[in-house]
Amino acid sequence: MAESAPIVEAVVISDSFHGSLTDLVKEAGGRLSTRTAEGGAPAEIPAAVIVMAGGREGEALAQLPTLGNAPWYFIGSMPDHRIAAAAVRAGASDYLVLPEDLDVLRRSLERDIRTARARVDAAEFAAKEGAHAGFAAMVGRSPELTAVLAQAKRVAGHRDVTILLGGETGTGKELLARAIHYASPRAAEPFVEVNCAAIPANLLESELFGHERGAFTGAVAAKPGLFEQAHGGTLFLDEIGHMPMELQAKLLRALESREIRRVGGTSTKKVDIRLLAATHIDLAVAVREQAFREDLYYRLNVVRLVLPPLRDRGSDLELLAETFATELAGRYGLPVPVSSTEFREALGTHHWPGNVRELRNALERVLVLSKPGTLDVSVLDFGTAPAAADRHAANGALPFPADLAAITRAAVDAMLDLCDGNKSAAARRLGISRPRLQRVLDQVDN
């Protein structure tokens, strides 16, 4: 095993089964370091600690050394609920008996070693890229965006302040969360994220807070939750507006006490995290509709940053399109494309309900379907999501397409009259691109 592999430390009270640990730790991706209870702590922070009590469990609990924040496992000689409970109360991640629980220990160590490697990767990224590297990924010069980024940079330096990120879907909330983390004093520690809308409600509690072995069917080993994995760093809860009400109360307690209790656990664990949360819905409205806890809303809403939609960012549209086209061309091994005036105009007529994410996907589609070095405007076909169509209708625009050619032609003619024959303006009012408007006219006239 290379010397760069994370350390797993064994504190030896009794050397029963100690010999089998070297290979087990190596299989898990680490390297074993041993010491006695009286020995000093290792120079390198371990990924995990194994306390080898053997048949001297009571003595081991009485003389536990300082183990730091690393997860640790208490190894006894036989199943004993009393000793197991005492070990967990003392902070152990699990009480195991060897050799029966060797597989459980190996899986736990594999997870801990992955977490340790992630910490190293985060530290190396922060050291290499610099304090404000993350903000370089936020492309744009519009006043609407730069004002938000200026606020974000100011609050990023405050280690513990909670930040609530708002804005429509696709505006870059996750990107901004990462930028804040890597510009903060916690940059060398983990950035852990979870989409609250993507995990079933009955699993989200275990995902956030972890669980003890046997807490429910299938819980064959203790598992730290995302709060523990983010210890020292940043926990980013995306789409927090979709979190179930019953879990919101537990999240509030964790934020106020800075302690968590695993599912099925009896003791609490201290956690040191900075919380960033994001949502595309208006939480104040959700509070009024009793869909979100008012006390949690105020706890999250310490600093609120709202990213502007792409349609309000002016010249950023062309800058982003150029940036994405260059980046994607490099990915696919294509020459950097040159955009035509017609192509840029077509981009400008679209409403962009999916914001920056939609723009990037549109550029990728056009790039791979066009001749190398070009961006074919005829490939653009934005479509209109149902929610976007409803929004356009509410703004006085006509949802498109209509089913009957005659009605479609009449609607387009009426809009062209309103816009003095300007097809670009008519397309904008209709919520579609100019090329698509032209295709509609060609279709209904044939």
Short mmCIF file of C-alpha atoms in Angstrom, two decimals:
data_model
loop_
_atom_site.label_atom_id
_atom_site.label_comp_id
_atom_site.label_asym_id
_atom_site.label_seq_id
_atom_site.Cartn_x
_atom_site.Cartn_y
_atom_site.Cartn_z
CA MET A 1 0.00 0.00 0.00
CA ALA A 2 1.42 3.39 -0.97
CA GLU A 3 2.47 5.72 1.80
CA SER A 4 -0.15 8.21 0.60
CA ALA A 5 -2.97 5.85 1.60
CA PRO A 6 -5.02 7.14 4.54
CA ILE A 7 -4.06 5.85 7.98
CA VAL A 8 -6.35 3.62 10.02
CA GLU A 9 -5.13 3.68 13.60
CA ALA A 10 -5.47 0.69 15.93
CA VAL A 11 -5.33 1.46 19.65
CA VAL A 12 -4.35 -1.88 21.17
CA ILE A 13 -5.62 -2.76 24.63
CA SER A 14 -5.61 -6.48 23.84
CA ASP A 15 -4.01 -7.86 20.68
CA SER A 16 -6.73 -10.40 19.90
CA PHE A 17 -7.23 -10.49 16.12
CA HIS A 18 -4.76 -7.64 15.73
CA GLY A 19 -2.82 -9.67 13.19
CA SER A 20 -5.79 -9.91 10.82
CA LEU A 21 -6.30 -6.15 10.72
CA THR A 22 -3.34 -5.31 8.50
CA ASP A 23 -4.74 -7.16 5.49
CA LEU A 24 -8.30 -5.97 6.18
CA VAL A 25 -7.23 -2.32 6.30
CA LYS A 26 -5.16 -2.78 3.15
CA GLU A 27 -8.17 -4.27 1.34
CA ALA A 28 -10.22 -1.25 2.43
CA GLY A 29 -7.66 1.10 0.84
CA GLY A 30 -5.75 2.25 3.92
CA ARG A 31 -2.61 1.46 5.91
CA LEU A 32 -2.56 0.38 9.53
CA SER A 33 -0.78 2.23 12.33
CA THR A 34 -0.81 0.86 15.89
CA ARG A 35 -0.25 2.32 19.33
CA THR A 36 -1.13 1.56 22.92
CA ALA A 37 -3.66 3.53 24.95
CA GLU A 38 -0.76 5.37 26.58
CA GLY A 39 0.94 6.19 23.27
CA GLY A 40 0.79 9.58 21.61
CA ALA A 41 -1.55 10.49 18.80
CA PRO A 42 -0.24 9.98 15.25
CA ALA A 43 1.21 12.90 13.31
CA GLU A 44 -1.38 12.34 10.56
CA ILE A 45 -5.09 12.57 11.28
CA PRO A 46 -6.44 9.03 10.81
CA ALA A 47 -9.37 8.12 8.58
CA ALA A 48 -10.68 5.90 11.39
CA VAL A 49 -9.63 4.46 14.75
CA ILE A 50 -10.09 0.88 15.94
CA VAL A 51 -9.97 0.28 19.70
CA MET A 52 -8.93 -3.35 20.23
CA ALA A 53 -10.39 -4.19 23.65
CA GLY A 54 -10.30 -7.98 23.33
CA GLY A 55 -11.46 -9.41 26.65
CA ARG A 56 -10.74 -6.22 28.59
CA GLU A 57 -13.72 -4.11 27.52
CA GLY A 58 -14.32 -2.45 30.89
CA GLU A 59 -10.67 -1.48 31.22
CA ALA A 60 -10.62 -0.17 27.66
CA LEU A 61 -13.64 2.06 28.25
CA ALA A 62 -12.11 3.40 31.45
CA GLN A 63 -8.84 4.42 29.80
CA LEU A 64 -9.96 5.56 26.36
CA PRO A 65 -7.38 7.91 24.89
CA THR A 66 -8.26 11.15 23.11
CA LEU A 67 -9.51 10.00 19.74
CA GLY A 68 -10.26 13.30 18.02
CA ASN A 69 -13.01 13.64 15.44
CA ALA A 70 -12.23 10.50 13.43
CA PRO A 71 -14.90 7.77 13.48
CA TRP A 72 -13.88 4.96 15.82
CA TYR A 73 -14.94 1.38 16.39
CA PHE A 74 -14.86 -0.51 19.67
CA ILE A 75 -13.83 -4.15 19.18
CA GLY A 76 -14.95 -6.56 21.90
CA SER A 77 -14.58 -10.29 22.43
CA MET A 78 -18.28 -11.18 22.54
CA PRO A 79 -21.72 -9.60 22.00
CA ASP A 80 -22.63 -7.50 25.05
CA HIS A 81 -25.47 -4.97 24.84
CA ARG A 82 -24.33 -3.20 28.01
CA ILE A 83 -20.78 -2.68 26.76
CA ALA A 84 -22.05 -1.79 23.28
CA ALA A 85 -24.33 0.91 24.70
CA ALA A 86 -21.51 2.30 26.84
CA ALA A 87 -19.17 2.42 23.85
CA VAL A 88 -21.71 4.25 21.68
CA ARG A 89 -22.38 6.72 24.51
CA ALA A 90 -18.63 7.34 24.63
CA GLY A 91 -18.74 8.24 20.94
CA ALA A 92 -18.02 4.96 19.14
CA SER A 93 -19.47 4.61 15.65
CA ASP A 94 -20.12 0.92 16.29
CA TYR A 95 -19.43 -1.98 18.67
CA LEU A 96 -18.12 -5.00 16.78
CA VAL A 97 -17.00 -8.52 17.61
CA LEU A 98 -14.25 -10.16 15.57
CA PRO A 99 -14.05 -12.27 13.52
CA GLU A 100 -17.85 -12.36 13.15
CA ASP A 101 -18.08 -8.68 12.14
CA LEU A 102 -15.01 -8.47 9.90
CA ASP A 103 -17.14 -7.72 6.82
CA VAL A 104 -19.03 -4.99 8.66
CA LEU A 105 -15.74 -3.45 9.80
CA ARG A 106 -14.26 -3.60 6.29
CA ARG A 107 -17.28 -1.87 4.73
CA SER A 108 -17.20 0.81 7.41
CA LEU A 109 -13.47 1.40 6.89
CA GLU A 110 -13.93 1.60 3.10
CA ARG A 111 -16.47 4.39 3.61
CA ASP A 112 -14.27 6.22 6.12
CA ILE A 113 -11.25 5.99 3.83
CA ARG A 114 -13.27 7.40 0.91
CA THR A 115 -14.30 10.30 3.15
CA ALA A 116 -10.67 10.89 4.17
CA ARG A 117 -9.58 10.94 0.53
CA ALA A 118 -12.34 13.44 -0.25
CA ARG A 119 -11.01 15.71 2.50
CA VAL A 120 -7.52 15.54 1.00
CA ASP A 121 -8.89 16.28 -2.47
CA ALA A 122 -10.81 19.28 -1.14
CA ALA A 123 -7.72 20.62 0.63
CA GLU A 124 -5.58 20.19 -2.48
CA PHE A 125 -8.19 21.91 -4.64
CA ALA A 126 -8.42 24.85 -2.25
CA ALA A 127 -4.63 25.18 -2.03
CA LYS A 128 -4.17 24.94 -5.79
CA GLU A 129 -7.01 27.13 -6.99
CA GLY A 130 -6.93 29.86 -4.37
CA ALA A 131 -9.57 31.37 -2.12
CA HIS A 132 -11.85 32.79 -4.83
CA ALA A 133 -11.38 30.12 -7.50
CA GLY A 134 -15.00 29.05 -7.28
CA PHE A 135 -16.31 32.46 -8.30
CA ALA A 136 -14.35 32.26 -11.56
CA ALA A 137 -16.87 29.68 -12.72
CA MET A 138 -19.70 32.21 -12.41
CA VAL A 139 -19.59 33.68 -15.92
CA GLY A 140 -21.21 37.07 -16.43
CA ARG A 141 -20.70 40.82 -16.28
CA SER A 142 -24.28 42.06 -15.99
CA PRO A 143 -25.05 44.35 -13.04
CA GLU A 144 -27.78 41.92 -11.93
CA LEU A 145 -25.27 39.09 -11.49
CA THR A 146 -22.26 41.06 -10.26
CA ALA A 147 -24.32 42.58 -7.44
CA VAL A 148 -25.23 39.10 -6.16
CA LEU A 149 -21.64 37.85 -6.49
CA ALA A 150 -20.31 40.86 -4.59
CA GLN A 151 -22.63 40.04 -1.68
CA ALA A 152 -21.69 36.36 -1.86
CA LYS A 153 -17.97 37.14 -1.66
CA ARG A 154 -18.53 39.32 1.40
CA VAL A 155 -20.47 36.69 3.35
CA ALA A 156 -18.29 33.76 2.20
CA GLY A 157 -15.54 34.85 4.58
CA HIS A 158 -17.80 34.45 7.61
CA ARG A 159 -17.19 30.86 8.63
CA ASP A 160 -20.56 29.95 10.14
CA VAL A 161 -23.22 32.25 8.68
CA THR A 162 -26.14 30.39 7.09
CA ILE A 163 -27.04 31.41 3.53
CA LEU A 164 -30.30 30.80 1.66
CA LEU A 165 -29.94 30.80 -2.13
CA GLY A 166 -32.96 31.61 -4.27
CA GLY A 167 -33.67 31.85 -7.97
CA GLU A 168 -35.37 29.95 -10.74
CA THR A 169 -34.33 26.45 -11.73
CA GLY A 170 -31.12 26.47 -13.76
CA THR A 171 -29.78 29.85 -12.60
CA GLY A 172 -26.67 28.35 -10.98
CA LYS A 173 -27.50 27.97 -7.29
CA GLU A 174 -25.31 24.88 -6.86
CA LEU A 175 -22.42 26.61 -8.63
CA LEU A 176 -22.77 29.61 -6.32
CA ALA A 177 -22.88 27.35 -3.25
CA ARG A 178 -19.58 25.75 -4.29
CA ALA A 179 -18.06 29.16 -4.95
CA ILE A 180 -19.00 30.33 -1.46
CA HIS A 181 -17.52 27.18 0.08
CA TYR A 182 -14.19 27.46 -1.75
CA ALA A 183 -13.93 31.15 -0.85
CA SER A 184 -14.54 30.43 2.84
CA PRO A 185 -12.27 29.44 5.75
CA ARG A 186 -13.76 25.95 5.36
CA ALA A 187 -12.42 25.51 1.80
CA ALA A 188 -10.01 22.71 2.76
CA GLU A 189 -12.84 20.68 4.31
CA PRO A 190 -15.60 18.69 2.56
CA PHE A 191 -18.38 20.21 0.50
CA VAL A 192 -21.31 17.79 0.86
CA GLU A 193 -24.52 18.27 -1.09
CA VAL A 194 -27.91 16.60 -1.22
CA ASN A 195 -31.01 17.28 -3.29
CA CYS A 196 -33.91 17.04 -0.84
CA ALA A 197 -36.37 16.50 -3.70
CA ALA A 198 -34.45 13.55 -5.14
CA ILE A 199 -34.50 11.29 -2.07
CA PRO A 200 -37.69 9.57 -0.83
CA ALA A 201 -39.00 11.11 2.37
CA ASN A 202 -38.60 7.86 4.32
CA LEU A 203 -34.88 7.72 3.45
CA LEU A 204 -33.93 11.38 3.79
CA GLU A 205 -33.62 11.32 7.59
CA SER A 206 -31.14 8.45 7.48
CA GLU A 207 -29.25 10.17 4.66
CA LEU A 208 -28.90 13.39 6.66
CA PHE A 209 -28.34 12.08 10.17
CA GLY A 210 -27.05 8.54 9.59
CA HIS A 211 -28.22 5.37 11.30
CA GLU A 212 -27.01 2.75 13.74
CA ARG A 213 -26.68 -0.91 12.90
CA GLY A 214 -30.06 -2.61 13.19
CA ALA A 215 -32.00 0.67 13.16
CA PHE A 216 -34.19 -0.73 10.38
CA THR A 217 -34.33 -3.64 7.98
CA GLY A 218 -31.20 -3.60 5.85
CA ALA A 219 -29.13 -1.50 8.26
CA VAL A 220 -26.38 -4.12 8.54
CA ALA A 221 -23.76 -1.55 9.57
CA ALA A 222 -23.72 1.83 11.24
CA LYS A 223 -23.54 4.66 8.72
CA PRO A 224 -22.65 8.31 9.31
CA GLY A 225 -25.03 10.78 7.71
CA LEU A 226 -24.24 13.80 5.60
CA PHE A 227 -23.98 16.05 8.66
CA GLU A 228 -21.12 13.91 9.96
CA GLN A 229 -19.52 13.61 6.52
CA ALA A 230 -19.54 17.41 6.20
CA HIS A 231 -17.94 17.92 9.64
CA GLY A 232 -15.62 20.91 9.44
CA GLY A 233 -16.92 21.87 6.00
CA THR A 234 -20.13 22.87 4.25
CA LEU A 235 -23.46 21.05 3.95
CA PHE A 236 -25.53 22.18 0.96
CA LEU A 237 -29.23 21.30 1.05
CA ASP A 238 -30.62 21.85 -2.44
CA GLU A 239 -34.40 22.11 -3.00
CA ILE A 240 -34.96 22.45 0.73
CA GLY A 241 -38.51 23.60 0.05
CA HIS A 242 -39.36 19.96 -0.70
CA MET A 243 -38.23 18.67 2.70
CA PRO A 244 -41.06 16.89 4.59
CA MET A 245 -42.51 18.89 7.50
CA GLU A 246 -41.66 16.25 10.12
CA LEU A 247 -38.01 16.31 9.05
CA GLN A 248 -37.90 20.10 9.09
CA ALA A 249 -38.30 20.02 12.88
CA LYS A 250 -35.32 17.67 13.25
CA LEU A 251 -33.23 19.83 10.93
CA LEU A 252 -34.06 22.90 13.01
CA ARG A 253 -32.95 21.15 16.21
CA ALA A 254 -29.70 20.07 14.57
CA LEU A 255 -28.96 23.60 13.37
CA GLU A 256 -29.69 25.18 16.74
CA SER A 257 -27.87 22.62 18.91
CA ARG A 258 -25.11 21.70 16.43
CA GLU A 259 -25.78 18.11 17.45
CA ILE A 260 -27.31 15.19 15.57
CA ARG A 261 -28.67 11.82 16.62
CA ARG A 262 -28.48 8.92 14.22
CA VAL A 263 -31.63 6.98 13.41
CA GLY A 264 -31.83 4.22 16.01
CA GLY A 265 -29.22 5.92 18.18
CA THR A 266 -29.42 6.97 21.82
CA SER A 267 -26.56 9.48 21.98
CA THR A 268 -25.89 12.74 20.18
CA LYS A 269 -22.83 13.76 18.19
CA LYS A 270 -21.44 17.28 17.87
CA VAL A 271 -21.12 18.54 14.31
CA ASP A 272 -19.31 21.60 13.00
CA ILE A 273 -20.79 22.58 9.65
CA ARG A 274 -21.80 25.61 7.68
CA LEU A 275 -25.24 25.25 6.12
CA LEU A 276 -26.11 26.52 2.67
CA ALA A 277 -29.64 25.91 1.42
CA ALA A 278 -31.27 26.55 -1.94
CA THR A 279 -34.78 26.57 -3.35
CA HIS A 280 -36.56 27.76 -6.47
CA ILE A 281 -39.83 28.29 -4.60
CA ASP A 282 -40.79 31.25 -2.42
CA LEU A 283 -40.41 29.92 1.12
CA ALA A 284 -42.29 32.90 2.57
CA VAL A 285 -45.33 31.84 0.53
CA ALA A 286 -44.79 28.23 1.59
CA VAL A 287 -44.82 29.37 5.23
CA ARG A 288 -48.13 31.18 4.73
CA GLU A 289 -49.55 28.05 3.10
CA GLN A 290 -48.28 25.97 6.06
CA ALA A 291 -46.05 23.93 3.74
CA PHE A 292 -42.82 25.07 5.44
CA ARG A 293 -42.03 25.72 9.10
CA GLU A 294 -41.86 29.40 9.98
CA ASP A 295 -39.15 28.90 12.63
CA LEU A 296 -36.93 27.00 10.19
CA TYR A 297 -37.49 29.66 7.54
CA TYR A 298 -36.16 32.37 9.85
CA ARG A 299 -33.26 30.12 10.89
CA LEU A 300 -32.26 29.64 7.25
CA ASN A 301 -32.93 33.18 6.06
CA VAL A 302 -29.94 34.80 7.79
CA VAL A 303 -28.48 35.95 4.47
CA ARG A 304 -30.53 35.54 1.29
CA LEU A 305 -28.99 35.69 -2.16
CA VAL A 306 -31.23 35.50 -5.23
CA LEU A 307 -29.70 34.70 -8.61
CA PRO A 308 -31.32 36.55 -11.51
CA PRO A 309 -32.95 34.65 -14.40
CA LEU A 310 -31.00 34.55 -17.64
CA ARG A 311 -33.58 36.70 -19.46
CA ASP A 312 -32.74 39.58 -17.06
CA ARG A 313 -28.95 39.37 -17.53
CA GLY A 314 -28.66 41.26 -20.82
CA SER A 315 -25.32 40.75 -22.58
CA ASP A 316 -24.47 37.78 -20.35
CA LEU A 317 -26.46 35.62 -22.77
CA GLU A 318 -23.93 36.00 -25.59
CA LEU A 319 -20.97 35.73 -23.20
CA LEU A 320 -22.31 32.50 -21.73
CA ALA A 321 -23.10 31.09 -25.18
CA GLU A 322 -19.54 31.81 -26.32
CA THR A 323 -18.09 30.29 -23.15
CA PHE A 324 -20.19 27.12 -23.41
CA ALA A 325 -19.50 26.73 -27.13
CA THR A 326 -15.74 26.95 -26.54
CA GLU A 327 -15.86 24.56 -23.58
CA LEU A 328 -18.03 22.00 -25.35
CA ALA A 329 -15.99 22.15 -28.54
CA GLY A 330 -12.93 21.22 -26.50
CA ARG A 331 -14.79 18.34 -24.87
CA TYR A 332 -15.89 16.87 -28.21
CA GLY A 333 -12.63 17.58 -30.02
CA LEU A 334 -14.27 20.05 -32.42
CA PRO A 335 -13.05 23.43 -33.68
CA VAL A 336 -14.38 26.41 -31.74
CA PRO A 337 -17.53 27.44 -33.64
CA VAL A 338 -18.24 30.91 -34.98
CA SER A 339 -21.77 32.15 -34.30
CA SER A 340 -23.68 34.13 -36.90
CA THR A 341 -25.74 37.25 -36.32
CA GLU A 342 -28.84 35.19 -37.07
CA PHE A 343 -27.87 32.62 -34.44
CA ARG A 344 -27.24 35.26 -31.77
CA GLU A 345 -30.53 36.94 -32.64
CA ALA A 346 -32.34 33.62 -32.30
CA LEU A 347 -30.88 33.14 -28.83
CA GLY A 348 -32.02 36.63 -27.87
CA THR A 349 -35.64 35.99 -28.82
CA HIS A 350 -36.04 33.00 -26.50
CA HIS A 351 -37.45 33.40 -22.99
CA TRP A 352 -35.05 30.80 -21.43
CA PRO A 353 -37.37 29.32 -18.77
CA GLY A 354 -34.62 26.79 -17.97
CA ASN A 355 -32.06 29.59 -17.65
CA VAL A 356 -28.31 28.87 -17.85
CA ARG A 357 -28.83 25.11 -17.74
CA GLU A 358 -31.18 25.28 -20.73
CA LEU A 359 -28.72 27.48 -22.64
CA ARG A 360 -25.86 25.06 -22.10
CA ASN A 361 -27.96 22.09 -23.20
CA ALA A 362 -29.15 24.00 -26.28
CA LEU A 363 -25.55 24.88 -27.22
CA GLU A 364 -24.46 21.27 -26.79
CA ARG A 365 -27.26 20.01 -29.02
CA VAL A 366 -26.53 22.58 -31.75
CA LEU A 367 -22.79 21.98 -31.59
CA VAL A 368 -22.99 18.22 -32.13
CA LEU A 369 -25.63 18.50 -34.89
CA SER A 370 -23.96 21.30 -36.86
CA LYS A 371 -21.05 21.15 -39.29
CA PRO A 372 -17.71 21.47 -37.45
CA GLY A 373 -16.88 25.08 -36.70
CA THR A 374 -20.46 26.32 -37.13
CA LEU A 375 -23.64 26.76 -35.10
CA ASP A 376 -26.60 25.93 -37.36
CA VAL A 377 -29.55 28.13 -36.42
CA SER A 378 -31.98 25.67 -38.01
CA VAL A 379 -31.08 23.10 -35.33
CA LEU A 380 -32.39 25.35 -32.56
CA ASP A 381 -35.72 24.02 -31.31
CA PHE A 382 -36.33 25.27 -27.81
CA GLY A 383 -39.86 23.99 -27.34
CA THR A 384 -41.87 25.39 -24.46
CA ALA A 385 -42.33 23.59 -21.19
CA PRO A 386 -45.92 23.59 -19.86
CA ALA A 387 -45.00 25.83 -16.94
CA ALA A 388 -43.27 28.25 -19.29
CA ALA A 389 -46.28 28.30 -21.62
CA ASP A 390 -48.55 29.14 -18.71
CA ARG A 391 -46.20 31.95 -17.70
CA HIS A 392 -46.12 33.36 -21.23
CA ALA A 393 -49.92 33.26 -21.41
CA ALA A 394 -50.13 35.13 -18.12
CA ASN A 395 -47.84 37.80 -19.60
CA GLY A 396 -50.08 38.24 -22.63
CA ALA A 397 -48.10 35.97 -24.95
CA LEU A 398 -49.76 33.15 -26.85
CA PRO A 399 -48.86 29.57 -25.89
CA PHE A 400 -47.66 27.77 -28.98
CA PRO A 401 -48.37 25.67 -30.97
CA ALA A 402 -52.11 25.72 -31.63
CA ASP A 403 -53.67 22.63 -33.14
CA LEU A 404 -55.36 24.15 -36.20
CA ALA A 405 -53.38 25.79 -38.98
CA ALA A 406 -55.99 28.50 -39.51
CA ILE A 407 -56.02 29.51 -35.86
CA THR A 408 -52.23 29.46 -35.79
CA ARG A 409 -51.98 31.67 -38.86
CA ALA A 410 -54.54 34.10 -37.46
CA ALA A 411 -52.74 34.32 -34.14
CA VAL A 412 -49.36 34.90 -35.79
CA ASP A 413 -50.79 37.51 -38.14
CA ALA A 414 -52.37 39.33 -35.21
CA MET A 415 -49.06 39.36 -33.36
CA LEU A 416 -47.18 40.54 -36.46
CA ASP A 417 -49.66 43.40 -36.80
CA LEU A 418 -49.06 44.37 -33.18
CA CYS A 419 -45.31 44.32 -33.82
CA ASP A 420 -45.46 46.25 -37.12
CA GLY A 421 -44.33 43.19 -39.06
CA ASN A 422 -41.17 42.66 -36.97
CA LYS A 423 -40.79 38.86 -36.80
CA SER A 424 -38.18 38.94 -34.04
CA ALA A 425 -40.44 41.03 -31.81
CA ALA A 426 -43.43 38.84 -32.64
CA ALA A 427 -41.49 35.69 -31.80
CA ARG A 428 -40.43 37.20 -28.48
CA ARG A 429 -44.06 38.04 -27.62
CA LEU A 430 -45.11 34.52 -28.59
CA GLY A 431 -42.41 33.00 -26.38
CA ILE A 432 -40.69 31.15 -29.24
CA SER A 433 -37.54 31.64 -31.32
CA ARG A 434 -37.56 33.55 -34.60
CA PRO A 435 -36.46 30.47 -36.61
CA ARG A 436 -39.32 28.51 -35.11
CA LEU A 437 -41.77 31.28 -35.99
CA GLN A 438 -40.55 31.15 -39.58
CA ARG A 439 -40.99 27.37 -39.68
CA VAL A 440 -44.56 27.79 -38.42
CA LEU A 441 -45.32 30.30 -41.16
CA ASP A 442 -43.84 28.00 -43.79
CA GLN A 443 -45.84 25.04 -42.47
CA VAL A 444 -49.26 26.71 -42.28
CA ASP A 445 -48.81 28.33 -45.70
CA ASN A 446 -48.17 24.96 -47.37
#
